[in-house]
Each structure stands twice: as C-alpha cells, then as structure tokens.
Coordinates of C-alpha atoms and ligand atoms in Angstrom, one line a residue:
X18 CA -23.3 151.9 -8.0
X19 CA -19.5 151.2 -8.3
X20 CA -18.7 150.0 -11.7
X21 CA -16.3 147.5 -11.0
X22 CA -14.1 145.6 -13.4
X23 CA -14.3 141.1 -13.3
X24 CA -12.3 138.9 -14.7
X25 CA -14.2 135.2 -14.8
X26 CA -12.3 131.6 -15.6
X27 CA -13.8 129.1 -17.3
X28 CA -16.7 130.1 -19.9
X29 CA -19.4 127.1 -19.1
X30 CA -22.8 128.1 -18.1
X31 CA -22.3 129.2 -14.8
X32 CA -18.9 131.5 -15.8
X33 CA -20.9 133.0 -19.1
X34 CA -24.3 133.6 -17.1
X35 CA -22.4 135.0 -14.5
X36 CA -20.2 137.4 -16.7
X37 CA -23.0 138.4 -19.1
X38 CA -25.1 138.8 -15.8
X39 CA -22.7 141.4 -14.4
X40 CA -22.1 142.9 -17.6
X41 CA -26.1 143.5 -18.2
X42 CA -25.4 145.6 -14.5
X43 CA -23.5 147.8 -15.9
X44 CA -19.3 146.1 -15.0
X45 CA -17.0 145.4 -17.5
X46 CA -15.9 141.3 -17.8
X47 CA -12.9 139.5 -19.4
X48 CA -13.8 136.1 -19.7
X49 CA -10.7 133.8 -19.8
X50 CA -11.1 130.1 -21.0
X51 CA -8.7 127.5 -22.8
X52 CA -10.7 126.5 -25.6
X53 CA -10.3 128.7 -28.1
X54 CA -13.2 128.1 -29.9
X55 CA -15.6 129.2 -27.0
X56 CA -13.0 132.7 -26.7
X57 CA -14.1 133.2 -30.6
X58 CA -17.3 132.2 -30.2
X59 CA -18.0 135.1 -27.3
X60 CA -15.8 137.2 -28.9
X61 CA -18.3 137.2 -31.9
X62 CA -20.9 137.7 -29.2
X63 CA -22.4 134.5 -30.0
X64 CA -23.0 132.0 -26.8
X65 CA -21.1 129.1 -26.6
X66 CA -24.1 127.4 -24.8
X67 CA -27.4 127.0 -25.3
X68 CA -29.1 129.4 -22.1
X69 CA -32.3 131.2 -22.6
X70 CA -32.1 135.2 -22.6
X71 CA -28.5 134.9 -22.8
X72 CA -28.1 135.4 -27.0
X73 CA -29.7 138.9 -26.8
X74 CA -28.0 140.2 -23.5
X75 CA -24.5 139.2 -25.1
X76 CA -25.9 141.5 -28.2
X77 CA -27.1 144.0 -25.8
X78 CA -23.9 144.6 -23.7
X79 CA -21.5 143.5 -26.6
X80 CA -18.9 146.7 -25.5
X81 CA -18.6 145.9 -22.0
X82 CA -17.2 142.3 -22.5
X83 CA -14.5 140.4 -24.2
X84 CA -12.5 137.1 -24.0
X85 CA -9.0 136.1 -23.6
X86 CA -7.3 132.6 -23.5
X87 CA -4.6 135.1 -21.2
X88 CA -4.8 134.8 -17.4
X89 CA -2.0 137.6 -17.3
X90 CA -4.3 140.4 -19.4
X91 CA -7.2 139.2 -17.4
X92 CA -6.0 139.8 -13.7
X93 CA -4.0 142.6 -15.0
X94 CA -7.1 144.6 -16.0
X95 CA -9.6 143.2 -13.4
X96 CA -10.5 143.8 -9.7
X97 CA -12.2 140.6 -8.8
X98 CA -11.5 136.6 -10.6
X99 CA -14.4 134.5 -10.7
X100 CA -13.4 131.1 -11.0
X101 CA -16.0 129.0 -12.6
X102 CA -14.7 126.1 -14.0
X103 CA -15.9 122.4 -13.4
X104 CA -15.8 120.1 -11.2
X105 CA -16.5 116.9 -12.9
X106 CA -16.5 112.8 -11.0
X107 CA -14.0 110.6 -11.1
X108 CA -14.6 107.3 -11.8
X109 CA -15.4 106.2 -8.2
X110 CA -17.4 109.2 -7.5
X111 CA -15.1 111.6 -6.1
X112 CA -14.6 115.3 -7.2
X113 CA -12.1 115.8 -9.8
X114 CA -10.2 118.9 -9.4
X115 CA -7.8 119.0 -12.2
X116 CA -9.4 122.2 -13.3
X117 CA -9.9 124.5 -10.4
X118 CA -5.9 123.7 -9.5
X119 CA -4.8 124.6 -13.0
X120 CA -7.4 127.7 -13.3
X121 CA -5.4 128.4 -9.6
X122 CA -2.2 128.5 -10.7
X123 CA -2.9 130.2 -13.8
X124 CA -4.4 133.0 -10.9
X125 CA -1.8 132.6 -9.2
X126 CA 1.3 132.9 -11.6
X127 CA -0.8 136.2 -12.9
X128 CA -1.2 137.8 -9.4
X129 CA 2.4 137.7 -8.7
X130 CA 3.1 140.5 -11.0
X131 CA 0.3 142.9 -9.6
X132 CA 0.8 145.2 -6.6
X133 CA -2.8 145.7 -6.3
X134 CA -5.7 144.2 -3.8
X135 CA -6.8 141.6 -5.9
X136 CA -10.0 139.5 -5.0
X137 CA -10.4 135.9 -6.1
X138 CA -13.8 134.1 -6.1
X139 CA -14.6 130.8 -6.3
X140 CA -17.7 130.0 -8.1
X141 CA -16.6 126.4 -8.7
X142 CA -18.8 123.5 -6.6
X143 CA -16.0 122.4 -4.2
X144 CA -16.2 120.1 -1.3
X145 CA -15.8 121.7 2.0
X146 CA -12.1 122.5 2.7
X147 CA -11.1 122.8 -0.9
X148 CA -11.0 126.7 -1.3
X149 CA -8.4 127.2 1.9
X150 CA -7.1 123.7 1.4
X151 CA -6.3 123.5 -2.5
X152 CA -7.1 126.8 -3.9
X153 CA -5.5 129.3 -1.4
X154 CA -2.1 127.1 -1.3
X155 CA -2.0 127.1 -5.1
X156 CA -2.2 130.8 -5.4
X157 CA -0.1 132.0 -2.4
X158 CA 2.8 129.0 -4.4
X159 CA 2.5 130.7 -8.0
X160 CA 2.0 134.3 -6.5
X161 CA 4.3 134.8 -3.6
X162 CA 1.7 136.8 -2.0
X163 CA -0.3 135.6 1.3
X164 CA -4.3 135.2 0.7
X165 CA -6.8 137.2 3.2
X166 CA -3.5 140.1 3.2
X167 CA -2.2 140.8 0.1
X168 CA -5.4 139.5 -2.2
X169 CA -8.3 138.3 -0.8
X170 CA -10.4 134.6 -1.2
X171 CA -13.9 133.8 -1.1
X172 CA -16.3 131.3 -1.8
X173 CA -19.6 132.2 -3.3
X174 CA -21.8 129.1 -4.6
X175 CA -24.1 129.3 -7.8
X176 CA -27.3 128.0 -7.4
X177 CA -28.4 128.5 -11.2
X178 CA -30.8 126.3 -12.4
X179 CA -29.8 125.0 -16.8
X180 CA -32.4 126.9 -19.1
X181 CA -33.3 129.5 -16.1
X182 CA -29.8 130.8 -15.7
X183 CA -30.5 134.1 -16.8
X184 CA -33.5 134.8 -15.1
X185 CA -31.6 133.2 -12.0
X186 CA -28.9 135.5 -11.9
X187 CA -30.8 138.4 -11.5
X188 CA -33.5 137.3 -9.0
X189 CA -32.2 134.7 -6.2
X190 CA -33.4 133.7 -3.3
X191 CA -30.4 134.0 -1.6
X192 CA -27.0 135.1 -2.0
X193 CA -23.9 132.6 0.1
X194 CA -20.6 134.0 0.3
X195 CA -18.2 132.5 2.2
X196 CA -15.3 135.1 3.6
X197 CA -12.8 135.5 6.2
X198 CA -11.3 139.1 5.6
X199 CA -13.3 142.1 6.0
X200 CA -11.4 143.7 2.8
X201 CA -12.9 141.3 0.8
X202 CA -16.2 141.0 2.8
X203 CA -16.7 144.6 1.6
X204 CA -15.7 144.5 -2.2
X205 CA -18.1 141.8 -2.6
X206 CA -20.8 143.4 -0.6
X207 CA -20.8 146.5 -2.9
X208 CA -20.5 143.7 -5.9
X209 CA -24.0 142.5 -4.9
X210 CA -25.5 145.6 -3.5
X211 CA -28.3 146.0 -6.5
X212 CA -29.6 142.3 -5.6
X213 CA -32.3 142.6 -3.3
X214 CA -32.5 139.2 -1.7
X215 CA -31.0 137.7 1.9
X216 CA -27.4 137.7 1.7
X217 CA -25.9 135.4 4.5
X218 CA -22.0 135.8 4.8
X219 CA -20.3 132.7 6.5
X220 CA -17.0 131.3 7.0
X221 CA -15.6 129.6 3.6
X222 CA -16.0 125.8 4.0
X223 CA -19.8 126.9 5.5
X224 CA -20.5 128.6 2.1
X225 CA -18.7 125.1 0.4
X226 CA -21.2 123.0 2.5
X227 CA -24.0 124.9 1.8
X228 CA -24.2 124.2 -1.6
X229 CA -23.6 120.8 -1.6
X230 CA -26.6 120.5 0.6
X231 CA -28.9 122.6 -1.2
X232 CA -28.6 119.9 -4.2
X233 CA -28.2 116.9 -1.7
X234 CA -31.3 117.8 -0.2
X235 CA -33.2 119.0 -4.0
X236 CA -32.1 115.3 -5.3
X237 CA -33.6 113.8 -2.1
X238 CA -36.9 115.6 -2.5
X239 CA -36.7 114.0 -6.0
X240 CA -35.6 110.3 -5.2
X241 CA -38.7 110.7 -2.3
X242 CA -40.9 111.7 -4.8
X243 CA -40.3 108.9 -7.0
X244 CA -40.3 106.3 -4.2
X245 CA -43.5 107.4 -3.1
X246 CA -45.0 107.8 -6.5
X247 CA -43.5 104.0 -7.4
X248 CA -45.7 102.6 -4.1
X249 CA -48.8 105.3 -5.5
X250 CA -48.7 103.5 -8.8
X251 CA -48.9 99.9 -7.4
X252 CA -52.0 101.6 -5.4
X253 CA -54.0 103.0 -7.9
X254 CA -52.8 106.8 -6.6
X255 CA -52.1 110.2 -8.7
X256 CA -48.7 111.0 -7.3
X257 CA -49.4 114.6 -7.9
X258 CA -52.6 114.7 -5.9
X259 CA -50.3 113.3 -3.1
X260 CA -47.8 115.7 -3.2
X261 CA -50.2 118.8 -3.9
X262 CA -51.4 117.9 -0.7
X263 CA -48.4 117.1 1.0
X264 CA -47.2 120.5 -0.3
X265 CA -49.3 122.6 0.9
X266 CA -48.0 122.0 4.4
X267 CA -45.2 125.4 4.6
X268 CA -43.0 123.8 6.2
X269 CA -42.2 121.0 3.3
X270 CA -43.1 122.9 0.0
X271 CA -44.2 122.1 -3.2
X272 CA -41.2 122.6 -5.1
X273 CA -39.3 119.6 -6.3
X274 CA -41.4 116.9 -6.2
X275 CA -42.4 116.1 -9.7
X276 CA -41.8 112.4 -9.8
X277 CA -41.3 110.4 -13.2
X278 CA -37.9 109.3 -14.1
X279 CA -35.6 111.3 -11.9
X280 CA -32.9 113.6 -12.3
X281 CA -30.1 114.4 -14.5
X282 CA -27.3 117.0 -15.0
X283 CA -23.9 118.0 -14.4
X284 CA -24.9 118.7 -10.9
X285 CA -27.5 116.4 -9.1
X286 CA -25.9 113.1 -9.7
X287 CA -22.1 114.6 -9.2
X288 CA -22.5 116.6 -6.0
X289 CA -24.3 113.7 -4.3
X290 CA -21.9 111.3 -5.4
X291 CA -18.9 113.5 -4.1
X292 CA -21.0 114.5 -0.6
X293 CA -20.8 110.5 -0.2
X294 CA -17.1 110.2 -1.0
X295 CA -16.7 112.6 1.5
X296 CA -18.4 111.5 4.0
X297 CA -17.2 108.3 3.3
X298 CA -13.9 109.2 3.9
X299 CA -14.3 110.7 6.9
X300 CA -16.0 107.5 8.4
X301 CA -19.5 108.4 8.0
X302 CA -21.7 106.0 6.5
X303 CA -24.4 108.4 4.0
X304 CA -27.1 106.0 4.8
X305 CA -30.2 108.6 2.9
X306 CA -27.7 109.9 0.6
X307 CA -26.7 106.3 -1.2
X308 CA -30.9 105.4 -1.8
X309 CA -31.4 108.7 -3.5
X310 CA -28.8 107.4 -5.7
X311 CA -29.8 103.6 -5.8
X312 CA -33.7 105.4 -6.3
X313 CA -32.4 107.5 -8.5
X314 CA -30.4 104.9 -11.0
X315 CA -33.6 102.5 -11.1
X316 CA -36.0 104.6 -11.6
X317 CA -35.5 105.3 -15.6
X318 CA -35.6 101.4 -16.0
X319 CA -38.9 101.1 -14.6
X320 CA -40.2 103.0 -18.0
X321 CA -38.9 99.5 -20.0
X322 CA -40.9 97.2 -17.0
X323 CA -43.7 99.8 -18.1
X324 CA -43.2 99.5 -21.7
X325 CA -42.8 95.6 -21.7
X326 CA -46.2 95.0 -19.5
X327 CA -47.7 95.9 -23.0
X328 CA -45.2 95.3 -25.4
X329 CA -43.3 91.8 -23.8
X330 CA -40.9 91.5 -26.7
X331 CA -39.2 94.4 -27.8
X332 CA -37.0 92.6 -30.7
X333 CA -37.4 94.9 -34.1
X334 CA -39.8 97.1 -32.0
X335 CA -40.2 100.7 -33.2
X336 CA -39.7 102.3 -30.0
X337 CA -40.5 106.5 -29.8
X338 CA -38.0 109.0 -27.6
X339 CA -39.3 112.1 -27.1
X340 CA -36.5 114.6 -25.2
X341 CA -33.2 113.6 -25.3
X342 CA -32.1 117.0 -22.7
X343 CA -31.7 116.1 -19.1
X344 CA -34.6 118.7 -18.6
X345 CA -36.6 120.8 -20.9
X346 CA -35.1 124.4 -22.5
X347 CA -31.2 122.6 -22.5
X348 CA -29.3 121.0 -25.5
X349 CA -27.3 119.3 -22.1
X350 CA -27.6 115.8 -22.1
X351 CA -25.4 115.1 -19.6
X352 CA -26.5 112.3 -17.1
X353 CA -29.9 112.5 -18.6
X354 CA -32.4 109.9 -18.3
X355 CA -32.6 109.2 -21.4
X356 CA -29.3 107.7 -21.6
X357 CA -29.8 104.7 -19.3
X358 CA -33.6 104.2 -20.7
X359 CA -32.0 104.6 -24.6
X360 CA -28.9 101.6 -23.8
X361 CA -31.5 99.1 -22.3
X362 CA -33.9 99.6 -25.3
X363 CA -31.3 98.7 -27.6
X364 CA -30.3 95.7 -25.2
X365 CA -33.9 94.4 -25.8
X366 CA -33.2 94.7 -29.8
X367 CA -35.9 97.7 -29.8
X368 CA -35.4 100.2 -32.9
X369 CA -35.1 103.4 -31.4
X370 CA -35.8 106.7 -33.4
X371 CA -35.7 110.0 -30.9
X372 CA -36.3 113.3 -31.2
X373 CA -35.2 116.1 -29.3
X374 CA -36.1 120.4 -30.2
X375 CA -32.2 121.0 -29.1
X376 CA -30.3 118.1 -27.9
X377 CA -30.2 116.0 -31.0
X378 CA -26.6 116.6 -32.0
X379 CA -25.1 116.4 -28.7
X380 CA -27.1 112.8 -28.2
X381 CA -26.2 111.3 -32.0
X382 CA -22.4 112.1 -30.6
X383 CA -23.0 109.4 -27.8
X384 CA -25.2 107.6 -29.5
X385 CA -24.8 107.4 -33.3
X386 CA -26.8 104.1 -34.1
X387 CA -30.3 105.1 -33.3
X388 CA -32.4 107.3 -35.8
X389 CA -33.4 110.9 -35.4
X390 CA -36.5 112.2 -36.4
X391 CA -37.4 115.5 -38.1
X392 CA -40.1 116.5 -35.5
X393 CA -42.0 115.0 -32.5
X394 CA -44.9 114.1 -35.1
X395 CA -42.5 112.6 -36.9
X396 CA -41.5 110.4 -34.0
X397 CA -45.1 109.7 -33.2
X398 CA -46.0 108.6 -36.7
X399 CA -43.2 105.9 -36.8
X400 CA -43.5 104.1 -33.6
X401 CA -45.1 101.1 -32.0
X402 CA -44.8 102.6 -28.8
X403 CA -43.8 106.3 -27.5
X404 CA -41.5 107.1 -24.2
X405 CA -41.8 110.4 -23.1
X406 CA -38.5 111.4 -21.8
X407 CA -38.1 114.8 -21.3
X408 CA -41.2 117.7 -20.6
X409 CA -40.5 119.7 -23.6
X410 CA -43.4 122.3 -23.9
X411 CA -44.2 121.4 -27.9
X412 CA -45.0 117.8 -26.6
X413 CA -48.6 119.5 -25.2
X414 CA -49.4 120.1 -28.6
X415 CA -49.1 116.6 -30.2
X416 CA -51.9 114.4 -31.1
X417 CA -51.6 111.0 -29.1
X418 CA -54.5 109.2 -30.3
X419 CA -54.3 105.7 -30.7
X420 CA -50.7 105.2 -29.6
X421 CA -49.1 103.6 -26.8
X422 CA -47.9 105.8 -24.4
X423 CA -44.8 105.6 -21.2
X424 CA -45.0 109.0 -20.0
X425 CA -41.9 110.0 -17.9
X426 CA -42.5 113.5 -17.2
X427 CA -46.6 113.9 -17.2
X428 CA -47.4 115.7 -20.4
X429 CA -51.4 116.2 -19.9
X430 CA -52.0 115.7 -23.0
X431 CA -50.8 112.6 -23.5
X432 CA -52.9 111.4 -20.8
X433 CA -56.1 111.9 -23.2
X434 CA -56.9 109.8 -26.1
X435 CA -54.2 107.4 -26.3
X436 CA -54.7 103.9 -26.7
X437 CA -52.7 102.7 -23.6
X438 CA -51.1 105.0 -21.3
X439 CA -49.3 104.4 -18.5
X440 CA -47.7 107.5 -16.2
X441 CA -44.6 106.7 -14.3
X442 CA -45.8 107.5 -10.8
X443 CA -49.7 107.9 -11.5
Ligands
UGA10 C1 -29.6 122.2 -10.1 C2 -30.1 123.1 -9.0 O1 -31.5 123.2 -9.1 C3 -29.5 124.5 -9.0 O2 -30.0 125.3 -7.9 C4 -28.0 124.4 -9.0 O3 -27.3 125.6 -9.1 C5 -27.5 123.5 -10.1 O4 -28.1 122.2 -10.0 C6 -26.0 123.4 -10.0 O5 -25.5 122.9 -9.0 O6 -25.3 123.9 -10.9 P1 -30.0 122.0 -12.7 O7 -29.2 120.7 -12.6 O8 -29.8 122.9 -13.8 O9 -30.0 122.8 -11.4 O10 -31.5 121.5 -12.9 P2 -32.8 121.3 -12.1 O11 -33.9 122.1 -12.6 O12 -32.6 121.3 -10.6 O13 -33.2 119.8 -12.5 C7 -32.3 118.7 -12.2 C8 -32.9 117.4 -12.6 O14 -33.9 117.0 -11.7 C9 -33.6 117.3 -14.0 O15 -33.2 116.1 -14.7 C10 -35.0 117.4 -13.7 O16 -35.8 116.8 -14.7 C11 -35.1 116.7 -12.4 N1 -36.3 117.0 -11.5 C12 -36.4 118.3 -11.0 C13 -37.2 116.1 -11.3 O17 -37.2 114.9 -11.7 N2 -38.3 116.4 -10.4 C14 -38.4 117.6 -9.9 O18 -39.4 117.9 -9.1 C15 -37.4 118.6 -10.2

C-alpha cells in the first residue's frame, strides 16, 4: 500500500470520519476547518461530534493526524484535498453553496504556489454541474493553474449513514467517483485499493447525480412506507407484516421501510428539496419527489391526531418525549421529528418534559421552554401521556405499564402492558 498524504476541508461528520478513516489505514491527514474550536478540539484528539467508534480511533492514530485553520500548510504538505464542507438549503429550498466556493478559493489561492500534481476531491453533496461548473472555475481563478492538467478534480459522493459512519467508512457497498483525467483516475484508484467493494468510475456530474438519487430514492422508500402504513392503520394492518412481505421480493428489499414518523437529518429533507429546485428549474415538474416531501412534513403531526383521539384537550397536559435525535446513536437534531411534533404540542398548551441519552443540549438550545428530564423513567413517571420519538435502544428496557402510549418508531416493548397504545402505522 502507498501511504499517501490528505489534506480534508471542513471537519463535520463526513470530513472527520473520512480523515480519521484514512488515518486508521495507515495515511497521514491535515484537517483544515475555520472554527477554531473544532481545530482544538481534534488537535486534543477529542471529536468534535458525537460518531460511534470515532473517540478511540482518533486516540488510536493520534500521530498520523493534525489540524490547521491554514489552507496554505495543508495543500503544501498533502497530495490529495478532500473537500467536505456543507451544503446547507436556502430558504426556498435551493442548495446553498457559500461554503464549497469559499473552501474553493481557499484551494485555489493555496495551489497556486505549488508546482506539484495536486488532486482535489469533492466530498461535498453538490447538484449535478456544480464541481466543473463552480468548483473547477474557482480554483483554476485563485490558482492560475488549468484543472484535469496541472491538478486534477473529482467528485466522489459519501454515502455515510450519522451514528454508523465509522463502520461505513470502512465497509461500503459501493464506491462512486466521478473523474475525467486518467492522472487522477489512478491516484484515487490506488487511494481506495484496500476497499474491497464495486467501485464504478463515471463522468463527474454522473457521480453528482448519483448521490442525489441514492437519498431521493431512500426518502421515497420512507414517505411510501408511511403512506402505506397511514392506509394499514385505518385497516386494522401491521405495517411491518406488510413490508416483511413486500420485502422479501429481491428485487424491492427490505431496507428502508420502517414507517412511523418519517425522516430527519442534514441530508434527506435537503437533498430532495434541492433535486426539486433543480428540476424545477430546468422545467420539469418533480411530481413523486414533492409528495415524499408533503408525506413527509404531515406525517409527525399525525402523532398529536393520535395523541388527541385519547387525550382531546391538551391544555396543562403533561405530555412525555422520548428522543429528541433525528435517529438513534446522534446528538443531531437537525430536521428531526421531534421538532415539528414538540412546536404543535406547545400550540395545544400541552406541558412538554423530553428526554433524550445525547441530544438534550443541542434541543434546550432551540427549544429552551420545555423541561428536560434526568432519564427516560423519569419522563415516564411525570407524564399523562408518552410520545415516542426517536428508537433509542434504552427505551426496550422501560416499564410502560399503565401509561398512554404514541409510539413513533415501534419500541416492542412499549406495545405490552400499557394502558392505551397506539403505533403510528400499526
Ligand atoms: C442518509 C443516508 O442513509 C446516507 O447513505 C447518506 O450518506 C447520508 O444521508 C448523507 O447524505 O449524508 P442519515 O441521514 O445519516 O444518512 O440517516 P439515515 O439512517 O438514512 O436516516 C435518515 C432518516 O430517515 C432518520 O430520521 C430515520 O429515522 C429515517 N428513517 C430511516 C425512517 O423513518 N425509516 C426507515 O426505514 C429508515
């Protein structure tokens, strides 16, 4: 194996998994961010995110990483730039790119001062187009060099899931990278030699595409899901049962259709919002794409039409939260269901108290006027009625009994010895 030497922008999940990850196989990584406080914090060799696995492999490989807030001393002393900063929505939807241009130029301004083959990867989700049409401008403007000549460009999307990032990294299904000169083509074959999965090369806006589609189609699997399961409900039918069955079939797959209260996350709700943007303004109409949105946005509110069918008035109402996290093993809360469920609760006048194992402190930043409990007994022992939010493995081990019961996510236990329970989709 060629030990080779990366340099990776932006220090969020996907840039610190992604370092660490490389680092754990043996390369040595600068990380380069803004924030000072995350440089420190990886510096000290402590996480600046919450990602399972990730506290001990920072320990483990603590000499073959550092962090810089200098673009200069990182492309000076690397070989290949990941750049994996974000790509958040503007308010209509549309991808905001302020950080990818600036984390270009900043490439940019420090390749024009190295007479080496340099290759620059973006990791970054970016709409078709973006990497030869935003990106590769930038740099070739701050450098003065020409890309796919004098340093190369490529596009290689991240499918890492939150709280299974680590273990993601290092076993894919798949690896996409999107290239157009066989310089780079090479380097980043002999990058990814020690994974053992399909690797399909493509042209760059292919790669782009492919991972927009990959979540477009995941969310749709999801809003489906919960579609069917709403109609299962009205009939008396386990969702689950359904889509055991439906699963089994190869060519649809099991995977991805646990209905409840849909999804959350930086990604999901973003990417599909930006793919209709897109398409939009190209004069496509994103017929499926807008109702696994519409699905999608409804679907936590159904929990309060739940809720209310036992409890009509909510006024003074203790009312239970159990997971705040958009999914289970995350302290992210971003776009999580819990948000829309949590503001129409205290639109009814219910008093809310949550608790969450990691996601507390992020939440009571959004959402300082509810009350947050000790523990999920504690949470349990207060409330009038309980809404179970997020899957967090410690809610199997609770004790239900005699409580009233929304269940979101299907904890099993839960579904015995309450006093009324009622499952989203089942
Ligand atoms: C997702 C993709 O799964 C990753 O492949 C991708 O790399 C990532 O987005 C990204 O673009 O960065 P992530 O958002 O971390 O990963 O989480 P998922 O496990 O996909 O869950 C997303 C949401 O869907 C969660 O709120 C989860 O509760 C919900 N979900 C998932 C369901 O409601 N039902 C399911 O069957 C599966």
């Amino acid at each position: 194996m060629k030990i080779m030497k990366i340099s990776i922008i932006g220090s969020g999940y996907v840039g610190i998994v992604t370092g660490i990850g490389f680092a754990e196989l043996g390369h040595n990584v600068i990380f380069v961010d803004v924030d000072e406080n995350k440089v420190n914090l990886i510096n000290s060799r402590k996480p600046p995110i919450y990602e399972k696995g990730l506290k001990e492999l920072m320990q483990k490989n603590k000499r073959r990483y550092h962090a810089t807030t200098d673009y200069y001393e990182a492309i000076m002393n690397s070989e290949i730039t990941f750049i994996c900063v974000g790509t958040p929505s503007k308010e209509d939807g549309s991808i905001d790119l302020r950080y990818v241009e600036s984390a270009s130029k900043g490439v940019g301004e420090a390749l024009a001062n190295k007479d080496d083959f340099h290759v620059v990867v973006v990791k970054s989700t970016v709409l078709p187009g973006t990497t030869e049409g935003v990106i590769k401008p930038l740099i070739e403007k701050e450098s003065g060099k020409k890309a796919f000549e004098d340093f190369g460009l490529a596009m290689n999307p991240e499918f890492l899931r939150e709280g299974n990032a680590v273990e993601d990294f290092f076993n894919p299904d798949r690896i996409v990278i999107g290239v157009k000169d066989e310089k780079t083509k090479s380097i980043l074959d002999e990058l990814y030699k020690q994974f053992n999965c399909p690797k399909l090369f493509t042209d760059i806006k292919t790669a782009e595409m492919i991972k927009y589609v990959s979540n477009a189609f995941l969310a749709t699997k999801i809003s489906f899901a919960n579609e069917i399961g709403n109609i299962c409900k009205k009939l008396g039918i386990d969702v689950y049962k359904v889509f055991e069955g439906v699963g089994l079939d190869h060519r649809i797959n099991p995977a991805f259709f646990r209905a409840g209260i849909g999804f959350g996350g930086s990604c999901f709700p973003k990417d599909v919002k930006a793919l209709i943007r897109k398409a939009e303004e190209l004069g496509e109409d994103p017929k499926i794409l807008k109702a696994v949105i519409e699905v999608n946005e409804k679907q936590p509110l159904k929990m309060i039409e739940l809720l209310k069918k036992h409890i009509p008035n909510l006024r003074n109402k203790r009312v239970g939260i159990l997971g705040l996290a958009f999914k289970p093993d995350t302290d992210d809360i971003r776009e999580s269901r819990a948000i829309p469920i949590i503001k129409a609760l205290i639109k009814e006048g219910a008093k809310v108290i949550a608790y969450d194992p990691k996601a507390m402190n992020n939440f009571a930043k959004m959402f300082p006027q509810i009350d947050y409990a000790n523990s999920a007994k504690d949470v349990i022992a207060k409330s009038d009625a309980i809404l179970i939010v997020t899957e967090w493995k410690e809610f199997e081990e609770l004790d239900y009994k005699g409580k009233i019961v929304i269940d979101g996510r299907r904890i099993e236990k839960a579904m015995k010895d309450t006093k009324i329970y009622e499952g989203m989709c089942w």
